[in-house]
PDB file of C-alpha atoms in Angstrom:
ATOM      1  CA  UNK A 746      -8.440 -15.548 -11.329  1.00 85.00           C
ATOM      2  CA  UNK A 747      -5.117 -14.625 -12.825  1.00 91.00           C
ATOM      3  CA  UNK A 748      -1.711 -14.116 -10.721  1.00 94.00           C
ATOM      4  CA  UNK A 749      -1.818 -10.437 -12.097  1.00 94.00           C
ATOM      5  CA  UNK A 750      -5.283  -9.950 -10.175  1.00 92.00           C
ATOM      6  CA  UNK A 751      -3.630 -10.781  -6.773  1.00 92.00           C
ATOM      7  CA  UNK A 752       0.451 -10.404  -7.003  1.00 95.00           C
ATOM      8  CA  UNK A 753       2.342  -7.537  -5.150  1.00 94.00           C
ATOM      9  CA  UNK A 754       3.760  -5.087  -7.695  1.00 94.00           C
ATOM     10  CA  UNK A 755       5.757  -3.360  -5.359  1.00 91.00           C
ATOM     11  CA  UNK A 756       8.836  -5.893  -4.986  1.00 92.00           C
ATOM     12  CA  UNK A 757      12.193  -5.003  -3.638  1.00 94.00           C
ATOM     13  CA  UNK A 758      15.187  -6.633  -5.544  1.00 96.00           C
ATOM     14  CA  UNK A 759      19.221  -6.953  -5.196  1.00 97.00           C
ATOM     15  CA  UNK A 760      21.910  -7.401  -7.767  1.00 97.00           C
ATOM     16  CA  UNK A 761      24.212 -10.364  -7.486  1.00 97.00           C
ATOM     17  CA  UNK A 762      26.925  -8.440  -6.224  1.00 97.00           C
ATOM     18  CA  UNK A 763      24.880  -7.381  -3.174  1.00 98.00           C
ATOM     19  CA  UNK A 764      26.081  -8.165   0.251  1.00 98.00           C
ATOM     20  CA  UNK A 765      24.387 -10.799   2.476  1.00 98.00           C
ATOM     21  CA  UNK A 766      24.302  -7.959   5.084  1.00 98.00           C
ATOM     22  CA  UNK A 767      22.575  -5.403   2.623  1.00 98.00           C
ATOM     23  CA  UNK A 768      19.886  -7.835   1.606  1.00 98.00           C
ATOM     24  CA  UNK A 769      19.085  -8.801   4.734  1.00 97.00           C
ATOM     25  CA  UNK A 770      18.695  -4.985   5.617  1.00 98.00           C
ATOM     26  CA  UNK A 771      16.403  -4.470   2.646  1.00 97.00           C
ATOM     27  CA  UNK A 772      14.350  -7.622   3.539  1.00 96.00           C
ATOM     28  CA  UNK A 773      14.009  -6.146   7.146  1.00 96.00           C
ATOM     29  CA  UNK A 774      12.981  -2.502   5.802  1.00 95.00           C
ATOM     30  CA  UNK A 775      10.902  -3.757   3.113  1.00 92.00           C
ATOM     31  CA  UNK A 776       9.027  -6.531   5.554  1.00 91.00           C
ATOM     32  CA  UNK A 777       9.933  -9.180   2.977  1.00 91.00           C
ATOM     33  CA  UNK A 778      11.600 -12.695   3.369  1.00 92.00           C
ATOM     34  CA  UNK A 779      12.578 -13.164  -0.240  1.00 94.00           C
ATOM     35  CA  UNK A 780      14.440 -10.836  -2.690  1.00 96.00           C
ATOM     36  CA  UNK A 781      14.593 -11.452  -6.607  1.00 97.00           C
ATOM     37  CA  UNK A 782      18.246 -11.223  -7.870  1.00 97.00           C
ATOM     38  CA  UNK A 783      17.818  -9.089 -10.906  1.00 96.00           C
ATOM     39  CA  UNK A 784      20.362  -7.441 -13.687  1.00 96.00           C
ATOM     40  CA  UNK A 785      19.835  -3.967 -14.684  1.00 95.00           C
ATOM     41  CA  UNK A 786      17.049  -4.721 -16.783  1.00 96.00           C
ATOM     42  CA  UNK A 787      15.286  -6.578 -13.919  1.00 96.00           C
ATOM     43  CA  UNK A 788      15.657  -9.730 -15.817  1.00 96.00           C
ATOM     44  CA  UNK A 789      15.690 -12.617 -12.936  1.00 96.00           C
ATOM     45  CA  UNK A 790      18.686 -14.361 -12.033  1.00 96.00           C
ATOM     46  CA  UNK A 791      17.978 -15.799  -8.828  1.00 96.00           C
ATOM     47  CA  UNK A 792      16.246 -15.350  -5.600  1.00 96.00           C
ATOM     48  CA  UNK A 793      17.507 -15.059  -2.179  1.00 97.00           C
ATOM     49  CA  UNK A 794      15.669 -15.997   1.072  1.00 95.00           C
ATOM     50  CA  UNK A 795      15.808 -15.009   4.661  1.00 95.00           C
ATOM     51  CA  UNK A 796      16.404 -19.084   5.056  1.00 93.00           C
ATOM     52  CA  UNK A 797      19.359 -18.667   2.511  1.00 96.00           C
ATOM     53  CA  UNK A 798      21.030 -16.245   4.695  1.00 97.00           C
ATOM     54  CA  UNK A 799      20.290 -17.864   7.911  1.00 96.00           C
ATOM     55  CA  UNK A 800      21.870 -20.937   6.506  1.00 96.00           C
ATOM     56  CA  UNK A 801      24.929 -19.040   4.776  1.00 96.00           C
ATOM     57  CA  UNK A 802      25.880 -17.199   7.981  1.00 97.00           C
ATOM     58  CA  UNK A 803      25.599 -20.545  10.021  1.00 96.00           C
ATOM     59  CA  UNK A 804      27.698 -22.640   7.876  1.00 96.00           C
ATOM     60  CA  UNK A 805      30.017 -20.696   5.650  1.00 94.00           C
ATOM     61  CA  UNK A 806      32.041 -19.290   8.608  1.00 94.00           C
ATOM     62  CA  UNK A 807      31.900 -15.499   7.113  1.00 96.00           C
ATOM     63  CA  UNK A 808      30.334 -12.398   8.151  1.00 96.00           C
ATOM     64  CA  UNK A 809      27.299 -10.947   6.104  1.00 97.00           C
ATOM     65  CA  UNK A 810      29.466  -8.181   4.812  1.00 97.00           C
ATOM     66  CA  UNK A 811      31.907 -10.854   3.468  1.00 97.00           C
ATOM     67  CA  UNK A 812      28.979 -12.861   1.159  1.00 98.00           C
ATOM     68  CA  UNK A 813      27.608 -11.911  -1.769  1.00 98.00           C
ATOM     69  CA  UNK A 814      23.931 -13.304  -2.466  1.00 98.00           C
ATOM     70  CA  UNK A 815      25.173 -14.849  -5.715  1.00 96.00           C
ATOM     71  CA  UNK A 816      27.479 -17.097  -3.428  1.00 96.00           C
ATOM     72  CA  UNK A 817      24.533 -18.134  -1.375  1.00 96.00           C
ATOM     73  CA  UNK A 818      21.470 -18.894  -3.660  1.00 89.00           C
ATOM     74  CA  UNK A 819      20.156 -20.988  -6.468  1.00 71.00           C
ATOM     75  CA  UNK A 820      20.037 -19.388  -9.819  1.00 73.00           C
ATOM     76  CA  UNK A 821      16.944 -21.755 -11.033  1.00 87.00           C
ATOM     77  CA  UNK A 822      14.393 -20.209  -9.196  1.00 93.00           C
ATOM     78  CA  UNK A 823      10.575 -21.375  -9.554  1.00 96.00           C
ATOM     79  CA  UNK A 824       8.600 -18.637 -11.223  1.00 97.00           C
ATOM     80  CA  UNK A 825       5.042 -17.923 -12.185  1.00 97.00           C
ATOM     81  CA  UNK A 826       3.803 -15.529 -15.233  1.00 97.00           C
ATOM     82  CA  UNK A 827       1.668 -12.581 -14.667  1.00 95.00           C
ATOM     83  CA  UNK A 828      -1.319 -14.362 -17.014  1.00 95.00           C
ATOM     84  CA  UNK A 829      -0.941 -17.684 -15.093  1.00 96.00           C
ATOM     85  CA  UNK A 830      -4.199 -18.847 -13.400  1.00 93.00           C
ATOM     86  CA  UNK A 831      -3.912 -18.835  -9.539  1.00 92.00           C
ATOM     87  CA  UNK A 832      -4.444 -22.409  -9.545  1.00 90.00           C
ATOM     88  CA  UNK A 833      -1.252 -22.885 -11.783  1.00 94.00           C
ATOM     89  CA  UNK A 834       0.551 -20.554  -9.120  1.00 95.00           C
ATOM     90  CA  UNK A 835      -0.417 -22.729  -6.156  1.00 92.00           C
ATOM     91  CA  UNK A 836       0.332 -25.918  -7.633  1.00 93.00           C
ATOM     92  CA  UNK A 837       3.950 -24.623  -8.698  1.00 96.00           C
ATOM     93  CA  UNK A 838       4.086 -23.208  -4.872  1.00 94.00           C
ATOM     94  CA  UNK A 839       2.940 -26.760  -3.669  1.00 92.00           C
ATOM     95  CA  UNK A 840       5.235 -28.986  -5.884  1.00 93.00           C
ATOM     96  CA  UNK A 841       8.146 -26.550  -4.816  1.00 93.00           C
ATOM     97  CA  UNK A 842       7.188 -26.218  -1.330  1.00 91.00           C
ATOM     98  CA  UNK A 843       7.584 -22.546  -1.451  1.00 93.00           C
ATOM     99  CA  UNK A 844       5.761 -20.049   0.026  1.00 91.00           C
ATOM    100  CA  UNK A 845       6.553 -17.434  -2.128  1.00 94.00           C
ATOM    101  CA  UNK A 846       6.980 -17.222  -5.952  1.00 96.00           C
ATOM    102  CA  UNK A 847       8.482 -14.516  -8.253  1.00 97.00           C
ATOM    103  CA  UNK A 848       6.199 -13.330 -11.239  1.00 98.00           C
ATOM    104  CA  UNK A 849       7.852 -12.693 -14.278  1.00 97.00           C
ATOM    105  CA  UNK A 850       6.913 -11.307 -17.954  1.00 95.00           C
ATOM    106  CA  UNK A 851       7.527 -13.643 -21.026  1.00 92.00           C
ATOM    107  CA  UNK A 852      11.008 -12.089 -21.177  1.00 92.00           C
ATOM    108  CA  UNK A 853      11.807 -13.232 -17.726  1.00 93.00           C
ATOM    109  CA  UNK A 854      11.703  -9.679 -16.327  1.00 96.00           C
ATOM    110  CA  UNK A 855      10.464  -9.496 -12.558  1.00 97.00           C
ATOM    111  CA  UNK A 856       6.813  -7.916 -12.559  1.00 97.00           C
ATOM    112  CA  UNK A 857       6.126  -8.695  -9.057  1.00 96.00           C
ATOM    113  CA  UNK A 858       6.055 -11.338  -6.147  1.00 96.00           C
ATOM    114  CA  UNK A 859       3.119 -13.827  -5.060  1.00 96.00           C
ATOM    115  CA  UNK A 860       2.791 -15.150  -1.619  1.00 93.00           C
ATOM    116  CA  UNK A 861       0.532 -17.547  -0.290  1.00 89.00           C
ATOM    117  CA  UNK A 862      -0.275 -14.870   2.278  1.00 87.00           C
ATOM    118  CA  UNK A 863      -1.396 -12.792  -0.692  1.00 86.00           C
ATOM    119  CA  UNK A 864      -3.553 -15.520  -1.970  1.00 85.00           C
ATOM    120  CA  UNK A 865      -5.255 -16.040   1.381  1.00 82.00           C
ATOM    121  CA  UNK A 866      -5.808 -12.689   2.258  1.00 79.00           C
ATOM    122  CA  UNK A 867      -7.037 -12.167  -1.296  1.00 77.00           C
ATOM    123  CA  UNK A 868      -9.448 -14.683  -0.962  1.00 70.00           C
ATOM    124  CA  UNK A 869     -10.627 -13.778   2.406  1.00 59.00           C
ATOM    125  CA  UNK A 870     -11.739 -10.355   1.364  1.00 54.00           C
ATOM    126  CA  UNK A 871     -12.759 -10.674  -2.223  1.00 51.00           C
ATOM    127  CA  UNK A 872     -13.763 -14.311  -2.802  1.00 53.00           C
ATOM    128  CA  UNK A 873     -11.405 -15.324  -5.712  1.00 54.00           C
ATOM    129  CA  UNK A 874     -12.778 -18.398  -6.857  1.00 66.00           C
ATOM    130  CA  UNK A 875     -10.118 -20.594  -4.953  1.00 69.00           C
ATOM    131  CA  UNK A 876     -12.055 -23.043  -2.578  1.00 66.00           C
ATOM    132  CA  UNK A 877     -10.561 -23.569   0.982  1.00 68.00           C
ATOM    133  CA  UNK A 878      -9.761 -26.934  -0.352  1.00 72.00           C
ATOM    134  CA  UNK A 879      -7.313 -25.496  -2.711  1.00 73.00           C
ATOM    135  CA  UNK A 880      -5.469 -23.247  -0.514  1.00 74.00           C
ATOM    136  CA  UNK A 881      -5.309 -25.869   2.266  1.00 74.00           C
ATOM    137  CA  UNK A 882      -3.873 -28.550  -0.244  1.00 78.00           C
ATOM    138  CA  UNK A 883      -1.268 -26.251  -1.124  1.00 77.00           C
ATOM    139  CA  UNK A 884      -0.567 -25.410   2.503  1.00 74.00           C
ATOM    140  CA  UNK A 885      -0.211 -28.906   3.197  1.00 78.00           C
ATOM    141  CA  UNK A 886       2.205 -29.526   0.538  1.00 79.00           C
ATOM    142  CA  UNK A 887       4.371 -26.502   1.369  1.00 77.00           C
ATOM    143  CA  UNK A 888       4.362 -27.618   5.264  1.00 76.00           C
ATOM    144  CA  UNK A 889       5.282 -31.120   4.804  1.00 76.00           C
ATOM    145  CA  UNK A 890       8.554 -32.381   5.984  1.00 71.00           C
ATOM    146  CA  UNK A 891      11.347 -32.656   3.692  1.00 67.00           C
ATOM    147  CA  UNK A 892      14.281 -34.840   3.796  1.00 68.00           C
ATOM    148  CA  UNK A 893      17.275 -33.400   6.023  1.00 68.00           C
ATOM    149  CA  UNK A 894      20.215 -32.652   3.966  1.00 64.00           C
ATOM    150  CA  UNK A 895      23.448 -33.715   5.410  1.00 66.00           C
ATOM    151  CA  UNK A 896      26.525 -31.773   4.899  1.00 58.00           C
TER     152      UNK A 896
END
């Protein structure tokens, strides 16, 4: 089964100069925890997560309307492609310990998003050929503790 069969194609995004305050509102209104950062052509430049926002607000000494998403995020997000097999996406998510991954075209344009929730719910409803073990191994990798980062 391919990523295109499970991914969410309705994805909110933001530009690099979007304030952290606006990104937070967009996440709240869209019931999502990640926003792709895109240019005018929807090419992926980075991502901002709810965790990025929390850490930035707790460590930067600035208000949410004083920071842009470009200032608080990494510009090298892990991605998967529309035509990737779900197991490939699961492996990337496990390796990077992420629950959500942007789905991009061969040209790097955002086509959608894929979350571990999407995969689990799709498997539950449709039986997509993923085994319980496949999903559990990914969840175990995502949930394993990382080494703490010291400031």
